[in-house]
XYZ file of C-alpha atoms in Angstrom:
636
model
C 46.812 166.393 126.127
C 46.063 164.219 123.136
C 49.151 162.227 122.048
C 50.368 163.080 118.598
C 50.334 160.751 115.643
C 53.464 158.604 115.768
C 55.367 156.311 113.444
C 57.102 153.666 115.531
C 59.458 150.835 114.748
C 58.500 147.278 115.442
C 60.577 145.377 117.956
C 63.889 144.314 116.370
C 62.727 140.742 115.678
C 59.386 141.721 114.156
C 60.555 141.882 110.539
C 61.906 138.366 110.849
C 58.633 137.289 112.457
C 56.524 138.863 109.715
C 58.596 137.130 107.073
C 58.167 133.834 108.917
C 54.422 134.324 109.249
C 53.804 135.283 105.642
C 56.083 132.710 104.052
C 56.410 129.602 106.206
C 54.577 129.771 109.530
C 51.241 128.453 108.294
C 50.507 125.776 105.766
C 47.200 127.267 104.625
C 46.452 130.934 104.040
C 42.919 130.589 105.331
C 44.118 130.176 108.922
C 44.516 133.953 109.217
C 40.752 134.170 109.751
C 40.930 131.498 112.421
C 43.561 133.523 114.258
C 41.672 136.814 114.116
C 38.411 135.202 115.211
C 40.292 133.450 118.005
C 41.689 136.787 119.224
C 38.225 138.342 119.028
C 36.823 135.438 121.043
C 39.559 135.954 123.668
C 38.612 139.626 123.895
C 34.978 138.718 124.525
C 36.015 136.135 127.129
C 38.101 138.721 128.967
C 35.289 141.247 128.987
C 32.819 138.692 130.291
C 35.150 137.771 133.130
C 36.013 141.374 134.048
C 32.346 142.391 133.943
C 31.542 139.870 136.675
C 32.942 142.389 139.137
C 32.592 145.538 136.978
C 29.273 145.358 135.182
C 29.698 148.954 133.946
C 32.250 147.663 131.443
C 29.359 146.405 129.340
C 28.398 150.045 128.674
C 24.754 149.072 128.165
C 25.835 146.569 125.487
C 26.010 143.041 126.900
C 25.204 141.355 123.589
C 28.716 140.047 122.886
C 29.439 139.086 119.279
C 31.936 138.908 116.428
C 31.133 140.490 113.063
C 32.706 139.727 109.691
C 32.208 142.436 107.056
C 33.296 142.513 103.420
C 33.737 145.578 101.206
C 34.465 144.270 97.726
C 34.664 147.767 96.265
C 37.603 148.631 98.522
C 38.896 145.053 98.796
C 38.682 144.950 102.595
C 37.713 142.269 105.062
C 36.927 143.346 108.637
C 36.781 141.348 111.854
C 34.957 143.283 114.572
C 34.297 142.424 118.211
C 32.770 144.329 121.116
C 35.088 142.779 123.677
C 37.605 144.146 126.174
C 39.454 146.352 123.649
C 42.912 147.941 124.135
C 44.437 151.174 125.337
C 47.193 152.962 123.396
C 49.911 151.453 125.560
C 48.394 147.991 125.206
C 48.312 148.369 121.429
C 52.028 149.239 121.405
C 52.792 146.401 123.795
C 50.629 143.776 122.091
C 50.955 144.659 118.413
C 54.429 146.154 118.366
C 56.233 143.388 120.198
C 56.830 139.807 119.218
C 54.565 137.127 120.668
C 52.842 139.551 123.005
C 49.081 139.502 123.467
C 48.522 140.204 127.154
C 47.205 136.709 127.753
C 49.904 135.695 130.235
C 49.310 138.837 132.288
C 45.589 138.174 132.287
C 46.108 134.586 133.403
C 48.345 135.833 136.206
C 45.548 138.150 137.332
C 43.130 135.219 137.296
C 45.503 133.226 139.517
C 45.836 136.137 141.924
C 42.057 136.321 142.169
C 41.905 132.546 142.704
C 39.555 132.120 139.784
C 41.801 129.942 137.694
C 38.824 127.839 136.716
C 38.083 130.508 134.112
C 41.593 130.293 132.692
C 40.353 127.683 130.244
C 38.537 130.468 128.423
C 41.697 132.324 127.544
C 43.900 131.641 124.543
C 47.643 131.242 124.905
C 48.831 132.480 121.546
C 50.739 135.674 120.953
C 51.462 135.840 117.238
C 48.103 135.084 115.657
C 47.429 138.723 114.796
C 50.414 138.869 112.462
C 48.902 136.122 110.307
C 46.733 138.886 108.820
C 49.717 139.785 106.649
C 49.457 136.413 104.910
C 46.652 137.841 102.746
C 46.785 141.600 103.423
C 49.251 144.233 102.208
C 47.921 146.680 104.818
C 46.228 146.128 108.172
C 44.318 148.764 110.157
C 43.213 148.374 113.769
C 40.678 150.590 115.528
C 40.158 149.795 119.199
C 38.956 151.220 122.501
C 39.240 149.626 125.922
C 36.028 148.861 127.809
C 35.343 151.608 130.341
C 37.530 154.197 128.588
C 36.239 157.468 127.131
C 35.200 157.502 123.479
C 38.044 159.984 122.806
C 40.561 157.380 123.988
C 40.173 155.165 120.943
C 43.364 154.068 119.182
C 44.191 153.811 115.486
C 46.988 151.467 114.344
C 48.166 150.905 110.783
C 50.975 148.914 109.169
C 52.019 147.442 105.858
C 54.194 144.900 107.650
C 57.434 146.435 106.437
C 59.160 147.338 109.672
C 57.162 150.179 111.243
C 53.605 151.147 112.121
C 51.480 154.259 112.623
C 49.579 154.869 115.851
C 47.344 157.738 116.967
C 44.347 158.412 119.163
C 40.899 158.630 117.605
C 37.332 158.980 118.733
C 35.612 155.588 118.897
C 32.122 155.488 120.425
C 31.950 151.678 120.653
C 34.269 149.622 122.807
C 36.126 146.686 121.317
C 38.351 146.128 118.303
C 37.948 146.393 114.548
C 40.647 144.865 112.329
C 40.516 145.858 108.660
C 42.521 143.841 106.150
C 43.286 145.275 102.717
C 43.306 142.025 100.772
C 45.976 141.468 98.140
C 44.828 141.035 94.559
C 45.967 137.419 94.438
C 43.949 136.601 97.572
C 40.589 138.067 96.502
C 38.964 134.689 97.177
C 38.729 135.803 100.814
C 36.302 138.523 99.803
C 33.771 135.927 98.642
C 30.892 135.246 101.000
C 30.826 131.468 100.523
C 34.615 131.149 100.959
C 34.517 133.031 104.241
C 31.588 131.029 105.548
C 33.340 127.766 104.710
C 36.462 128.847 106.605
C 34.373 129.819 109.639
C 32.556 126.498 109.573
C 35.833 124.603 109.284
C 37.818 126.378 111.989
C 35.520 128.396 114.248
C 32.123 126.716 114.129
C 32.210 126.050 117.857
C 33.473 129.400 119.086
C 31.061 130.130 121.961
C 30.236 133.591 120.610
C 27.977 134.260 117.614
C 29.859 135.139 114.419
C 27.681 137.423 112.289
C 27.761 138.137 108.570
C 25.440 140.047 106.316
C 22.612 137.834 105.165
C 23.070 136.548 101.632
C 20.654 138.040 99.095
C 20.049 136.369 95.735
C 20.951 138.204 92.528
C 17.289 138.224 91.475
C 16.250 139.895 94.720
C 18.982 142.513 94.371
C 17.931 143.279 90.783
C 14.287 143.560 91.734
C 15.157 145.839 94.639
C 17.130 148.180 92.367
C 14.391 148.238 89.717
C 11.747 149.005 92.314
C 13.959 151.657 93.935
C 13.492 149.920 97.293
C 16.045 150.517 100.048
C 16.308 147.438 102.246
C 17.842 147.344 105.719
C 20.979 145.228 105.936
C 20.379 142.176 108.124
C 22.890 139.858 109.727
C 22.795 136.168 110.508
C 24.821 133.866 112.754
C 27.052 131.658 110.603
C 28.533 129.420 113.321
C 26.925 127.035 115.793
C 28.171 129.179 118.668
C 28.018 126.128 120.960
C 30.851 123.702 121.667
C 28.757 120.549 122.043
C 31.588 118.588 123.626
C 31.804 121.161 126.425
C 28.202 120.602 127.462
C 27.269 118.158 130.187
C 26.499 114.674 128.883
C 23.091 114.935 130.551
C 22.259 117.944 128.384
C 23.019 116.224 125.065
C 20.612 113.884 123.318
C 21.661 110.876 121.253
C 20.430 112.637 118.126
C 22.676 115.614 118.900
C 25.666 113.313 119.412
C 24.934 111.611 116.099
C 24.484 114.904 114.262
C 27.780 116.212 115.602
C 29.531 113.008 114.542
C 28.383 113.541 110.970
C 29.635 117.120 111.143
C 33.059 116.271 112.557
C 33.635 113.135 110.457
C 31.915 114.044 107.161
C 30.372 110.578 107.337
C 26.751 110.045 106.292
C 26.418 106.957 108.499
C 25.660 107.078 112.190
C 28.389 106.134 114.694
C 28.365 102.796 116.465
C 29.209 104.329 119.839
C 30.917 107.260 121.514
C 32.726 108.213 124.714
C 32.389 111.736 126.133
C 34.820 112.606 128.922
C 35.439 115.723 131.006
C 38.784 115.263 132.749
C 39.513 117.535 135.700
C 42.182 117.703 138.360
C 45.838 118.352 137.588
C 44.892 118.156 133.925
C 41.908 119.805 132.304
C 40.709 118.596 128.950
C 37.667 117.192 127.198
C 37.471 114.332 124.726
C 34.554 113.251 122.582
C 35.543 110.065 120.760
C 33.429 108.229 118.197
C 33.599 104.685 116.830
C 32.375 104.763 113.201
C 30.063 102.135 111.796
C 32.202 101.676 108.680
C 35.876 101.854 107.850
C 37.167 105.003 106.106
C 38.325 104.528 102.535
C 41.973 105.146 103.441
C 42.140 102.873 106.489
C 44.880 100.732 104.934
C 46.801 103.506 103.204
C 50.305 104.076 104.497
C 49.480 107.739 105.106
C 45.922 107.131 106.285
C 44.250 110.129 107.863
C 43.682 110.234 111.624
C 40.185 111.346 112.567
C 40.781 113.477 115.661
C 40.477 117.243 115.647
C 42.361 119.288 118.207
C 40.736 122.376 119.667
C 42.102 124.928 122.096
C 39.270 126.719 123.873
C 36.850 125.621 121.148
C 39.131 126.981 118.421
C 40.100 124.458 115.760
C 43.872 123.960 115.724
C 44.816 120.705 114.046
C 43.249 118.159 111.712
C 44.260 114.508 111.980
C 45.899 114.903 115.397
C 47.850 111.632 115.502
C 49.627 112.546 118.721
C 46.597 111.465 120.763
C 45.996 107.946 119.418
C 48.189 105.007 118.394
C 48.117 104.036 114.733
C 45.849 101.037 115.209
C 43.061 103.379 116.411
C 43.392 105.716 113.426
C 39.730 105.079 112.546
C 38.459 106.870 115.677
C 36.767 110.207 114.998
C 36.167 113.058 117.401
C 37.523 116.022 119.327
C 40.179 116.746 121.931
C 39.798 120.175 123.566
C 42.279 121.587 126.063
C 43.291 125.043 127.182
C 46.865 124.337 128.257
C 48.379 121.999 125.700
C 51.910 123.077 124.749
C 52.098 124.146 121.122
C 54.819 125.542 118.956
C 54.575 129.096 117.690
C 52.481 128.185 114.637
C 50.080 125.961 116.569
C 50.367 123.467 113.706
C 52.444 120.904 115.544
C 52.198 119.770 119.124
C 55.237 119.659 121.294
C 56.110 116.474 123.121
C 54.738 116.728 126.636
C 53.539 114.663 129.547
C 50.033 116.021 129.025
C 49.902 114.753 125.443
C 51.078 111.306 126.612
C 48.516 111.302 129.389
C 45.662 112.234 127.053
C 46.755 109.500 124.638
C 46.928 106.852 127.357
C 43.535 107.810 128.775
C 41.901 108.008 125.338
C 43.074 104.491 124.456
C 41.675 103.142 127.728
C 38.342 104.877 127.148
C 38.022 103.415 123.655
C 38.994 99.871 124.668
C 36.609 99.978 127.618
C 33.846 101.188 125.309
C 34.565 98.267 122.978
C 34.568 95.811 125.879
C 31.111 96.985 126.945
C 29.880 96.767 123.374
C 31.272 93.240 122.998
C 29.618 92.171 126.249
C 26.225 93.850 125.943
C 25.696 94.546 122.230
C 27.049 91.507 120.428
C 25.482 92.287 117.051
C 26.892 95.797 117.102
C 30.326 94.487 118.085
C 30.176 91.904 115.292
C 29.662 94.797 112.877
C 32.603 96.632 114.415
C 34.824 93.541 114.165
C 33.968 93.068 110.518
C 35.103 96.624 109.764
C 38.004 97.101 112.176
C 39.042 93.706 113.550
C 42.355 93.698 111.678
C 43.370 97.018 113.226
C 42.860 95.591 116.727
C 45.192 92.744 115.737
C 47.726 95.436 114.805
C 47.209 96.904 118.245
C 47.902 93.661 120.057
C 51.244 93.509 118.250
C 52.124 97.174 118.821
C 50.554 98.086 122.151
C 52.191 95.988 124.870
C 50.566 97.908 127.749
C 47.048 97.047 126.556
C 47.763 93.578 125.190
C 45.573 91.718 127.705
C 42.608 94.016 127.099
C 43.029 93.759 123.329
C 43.255 89.952 123.507
C 39.776 89.870 125.066
C 38.439 91.781 122.059
C 39.727 89.335 119.431
C 37.172 87.220 117.563
C 37.607 83.991 115.578
C 35.779 81.458 113.450
C 36.069 77.948 114.885
C 35.174 74.296 114.325
C 32.170 74.805 116.601
C 29.932 76.009 113.766
C 29.821 75.878 109.990
C 29.227 79.643 109.839
C 31.939 81.915 108.530
C 31.305 84.621 111.129
C 34.144 85.469 113.482
C 32.215 85.510 116.740
C 34.177 83.395 119.240
C 36.353 85.151 121.799
C 39.216 83.501 123.642
C 37.104 83.722 126.783
C 34.263 81.880 125.002
C 36.727 79.221 123.871
C 38.012 78.577 127.380
C 34.456 78.375 128.712
C 33.844 75.459 126.311
C 37.178 73.632 126.640
C 37.197 69.956 127.589
C 38.067 68.646 131.013
C 41.835 68.338 131.256
C 42.486 70.646 128.291
C 45.429 72.923 129.042
C 45.976 74.534 125.619
C 44.081 76.708 123.138
C 44.286 75.096 119.695
C 44.353 76.960 116.404
C 45.218 76.442 112.747
C 46.466 78.845 110.079
C 45.167 78.883 106.513
C 44.708 81.223 103.575
C 40.903 80.909 103.758
C 38.155 79.142 105.713
C 37.524 76.546 103.016
C 41.125 75.414 103.250
C 41.362 75.227 107.033
C 38.000 73.465 107.403
C 39.345 70.618 105.269
C 42.886 70.431 106.551
C 43.821 66.824 107.552
C 45.122 67.847 110.982
C 41.591 68.645 112.165
C 40.430 65.036 112.009
C 41.527 63.958 115.469
C 40.330 67.218 117.036
C 36.872 66.865 115.484
C 36.700 63.232 116.494
C 37.578 64.042 120.095
C 35.334 67.156 120.246
C 38.176 69.645 120.730
C 37.383 73.131 119.419
C 39.969 74.708 117.097
C 40.308 78.393 116.171
C 40.638 79.289 112.481
C 43.186 81.998 111.662
C 42.937 83.096 108.045
C 44.123 86.724 108.021
C 47.584 87.490 106.683
C 48.496 89.166 109.958
C 47.553 86.165 112.129
C 50.892 84.362 112.194
C 52.566 87.599 113.220
C 49.825 88.107 115.796
C 50.373 84.673 117.364
C 54.092 85.332 117.676
C 53.121 88.067 120.175
C 50.089 86.406 121.759
C 51.442 83.131 123.118
C 48.961 82.567 125.960
C 45.645 83.753 127.332
C 44.598 83.536 130.965
C 47.346 81.033 131.669
C 46.563 78.747 128.722
C 49.138 78.482 125.940
C 48.056 78.836 122.322
C 49.046 75.789 120.260
C 48.978 75.162 116.516
C 47.389 71.843 115.592
C 50.062 71.508 112.879
C 52.800 71.561 115.482
C 54.766 68.317 115.645
C 54.602 68.111 119.420
C 50.802 68.226 119.747
C 49.799 65.651 122.327
C 46.177 64.578 122.760
C 46.856 61.764 125.207
C 44.955 63.678 127.892
C 41.669 63.046 126.046
C 39.724 60.099 127.436
C 39.831 57.082 125.095
C 43.151 57.956 123.455
C 45.718 55.271 122.685
C 48.078 54.548 125.529
C 51.834 54.923 125.196
C 52.477 51.189 124.833
C 50.119 50.919 121.868
C 51.772 53.864 120.140
C 55.251 52.457 120.720
C 54.218 49.123 119.174
C 52.904 50.859 116.024
C 56.019 53.031 115.726
C 58.273 49.979 115.998
C 56.353 47.946 113.399
C 56.569 50.811 110.909
C 60.160 51.806 111.682
C 61.788 50.435 108.503
C 58.871 51.658 106.358
C 59.299 55.211 107.648
C 63.019 55.113 106.878
C 62.255 53.898 103.370
C 59.821 56.814 102.715
C 62.326 59.305 104.069
C 64.954 57.925 101.723
C 62.544 58.051 98.781
C 61.646 61.687 99.428
C 65.292 62.588 100.051
C 65.662 66.257 101.053
C 61.958 67.149 100.696
C 61.185 66.346 104.341
C 62.996 66.718 107.614
C 61.549 63.520 109.046
C 58.792 60.924 108.568
C 56.805 59.479 111.457
C 53.525 57.832 112.430
C 50.560 60.186 112.906
C 48.199 59.925 115.853
C 45.980 62.774 114.595
C 44.815 61.438 111.173
C 41.776 59.217 110.588
C 40.725 59.420 106.899
C 43.716 61.186 105.312
C 46.823 59.097 104.595
C 49.414 61.830 105.239
C 49.892 65.385 106.472
C 52.672 67.842 107.210
C 53.498 69.084 110.687
C 55.956 71.643 111.979
C 58.785 70.905 114.324
C 58.917 72.391 117.796
C 60.452 75.604 116.469
C 57.124 76.686 115.029
C 55.491 77.175 111.651
C 56.912 78.145 108.284
C 54.996 81.441 108.154
C 53.699 80.626 104.665
C 51.451 83.707 104.484
C 54.397 86.023 104.987
C 56.274 84.599 102.004
C 55.924 86.227 98.611
C 55.878 82.896 96.830
C 53.807 80.034 98.197
C 56.225 77.586 96.584
C 58.753 78.757 99.146
C 56.506 77.648 101.993
C 58.244 74.275 102.377
C 61.842 75.381 102.187
C 61.908 74.788 105.922
C 61.512 71.042 105.213
C 58.384 69.906 107.058
C 57.842 66.670 108.923
C 55.623 64.146 107.099
C 53.199 62.180 109.254
C 51.605 58.991 107.860
C 48.367 57.357 108.954
C 49.274 53.758 109.861
C 45.601 52.726 109.667
C 45.012 54.004 106.154
C 44.734 51.370 103.339
C 47.064 53.320 101.033
C 49.810 53.370 103.646
C 49.461 49.658 104.361
C 49.464 48.895 100.629
C 52.568 51.022 100.116
C 54.238 49.258 103.016
C 54.039 46.020 101.040
C 55.431 47.491 97.794
C 58.651 45.673 96.753
C 59.542 47.676 93.621
C 61.764 50.563 94.714
C 60.968 52.690 91.643
C 57.244 52.308 92.114
C 57.596 52.898 95.854
C 59.374 56.183 95.185
C 56.672 57.312 92.715
C 53.873 56.502 95.190
C 55.705 58.250 98.055
C 56.062 61.362 95.876
C 52.320 61.298 95.120
C 51.534 61.148 98.845
C 53.924 64.026 99.460
C 52.183 66.123 96.794
C 48.788 65.248 98.290
C 49.974 66.584 101.634
C 50.887 69.837 99.891
C 47.509 70.082 98.145
C 45.511 69.234 101.270
C 46.858 72.383 102.910
C 45.658 74.517 100.003
C 49.149 75.211 98.699
C 50.567 75.217 95.197
C 52.725 72.343 93.970
C 56.218 73.346 92.817
C 55.705 71.171 89.731
C 52.057 70.316 89.140
C 52.761 68.765 85.697
C 55.027 66.182 87.297
C 52.278 65.297 89.771
C 49.786 64.800 86.934
C 52.223 62.464 85.160
C 52.634 60.333 88.275
C 48.883 60.071 88.866
C 48.224 59.216 85.206
C 50.869 56.508 85.355
C 49.211 55.071 88.453
C 45.774 55.126 86.779
C 47.116 53.344 83.694
C 48.535 50.590 85.890
C 45.165 50.200 87.599
C 43.297 50.013 84.267
C 45.682 47.410 82.884
């Protein structure tokens, strides 16, 4: 006997759920179409699996598809599939109860049949259907289960206000048709282009074809009406219907990888490289990660956009999925696709889970390994990468302790080895060229290459053939506070007061140095007195050759001048002044008897030490006065 038409109440919590869905569950209204297409895709997946053992379920219609139809006259949007369909009891169970879609039961059946490998095809979400009420004031469902009689179709209708109507109908075709009566304020979702854009954004890689009526130009329509011609309505596939990342790497050409990168990143340039990974075992997921050839415009914005897209069973879930990459890899573009990631009810935010952490850890390793191979085998390409993203890797070395050694190998520097400005020397390259007996990696900070190339401290290193790294980025001093050694060799600033080059063949012996220090002892005390509190100490330099003086840091480290807002503050730490005992100016000053003149000349040398490091004098006018006074004396 045919069941009578019934009006039933939703489960007690459904009104609260509907309010949540329509007012706060989703950030964007357009996701309703994503949810309905996702459910339709699940229905097709279930039919395909069931038909493996029951081919009669196809009912002579194995062409599985999803159709989107618009009726502007009646303000309706329909999502139609010819999938597994539902019985009356399943409609009540799935549409009348909160978070109930039958997916868990279906997965249980898969496990019982020991075919869990197909579980990745099934969605996990139970409330997506209710998102229809975001844009619709009435929703109608017509459905019939595959294999059931045509008279066993089911009609379901609700305005989302607490109850629903259900009755049996005759439905010749299996599957489900969902009809949304679009609200007046949401009529944009009746426009062909708007719908197509949403499908492209969220469901482009659903494995089933999504069909819409073929667009006809206004001119063609007018001509057809004038000529009284009746044309057959044709449909076209509006999605790619292929999840490229799910294909075997052997089945994808480089051109296809590049084309997909442009699609997923909205970048007109080709990627530098990519890593495509199918992970199986206890965890099942796929990642397709791209390294761009140029930095995104917002790379250095505080709220810069992450470039990963999260998919669940090919269905787009989340843009800018920052849970899967650390901040320093925010420039990476690509896709993560998994069928068992834990999500909250809205699917907008990922829950914290071991799987998420595992995917993140593995993704970082894949990217760093890809960069290592590029640096080793494609040096020009890596040089291009470093120019665009080198600073972010320096961030990573500071932030990512677990991968610090691997990141250190990827660093690149300009050095004294060449006059070129390119940062092309790795720490490994540096050690391969170090001198016999050299136990430290030498570097120097500066605000630009021009400054560091002319810094007085380099003289002894150039003379002795010791290579020095140039660090000119604002982040470098912070970087070197975290990277203190590499492959057992300590990193040492050439401006450090305790630099010792005695190990170099031909250097002065200790006795010779002691004799010089003793002969200049009273002179050094006199300079220190003349400069008062400007310096911490004054001593003989064994690193200068042509410059008369320079500043060095004590053993506690540098002053971090690039981290200070005002360069005039750079010397508040009171540097140590080193003087070149072999320089004519120093020997001339040593003989000066007039204390006032001695003090003026000592101040000029101090200011020259400031200027030689590319810094700003606290009082440049005073320096000019002193120099002018000295010039006048020379002229007279």
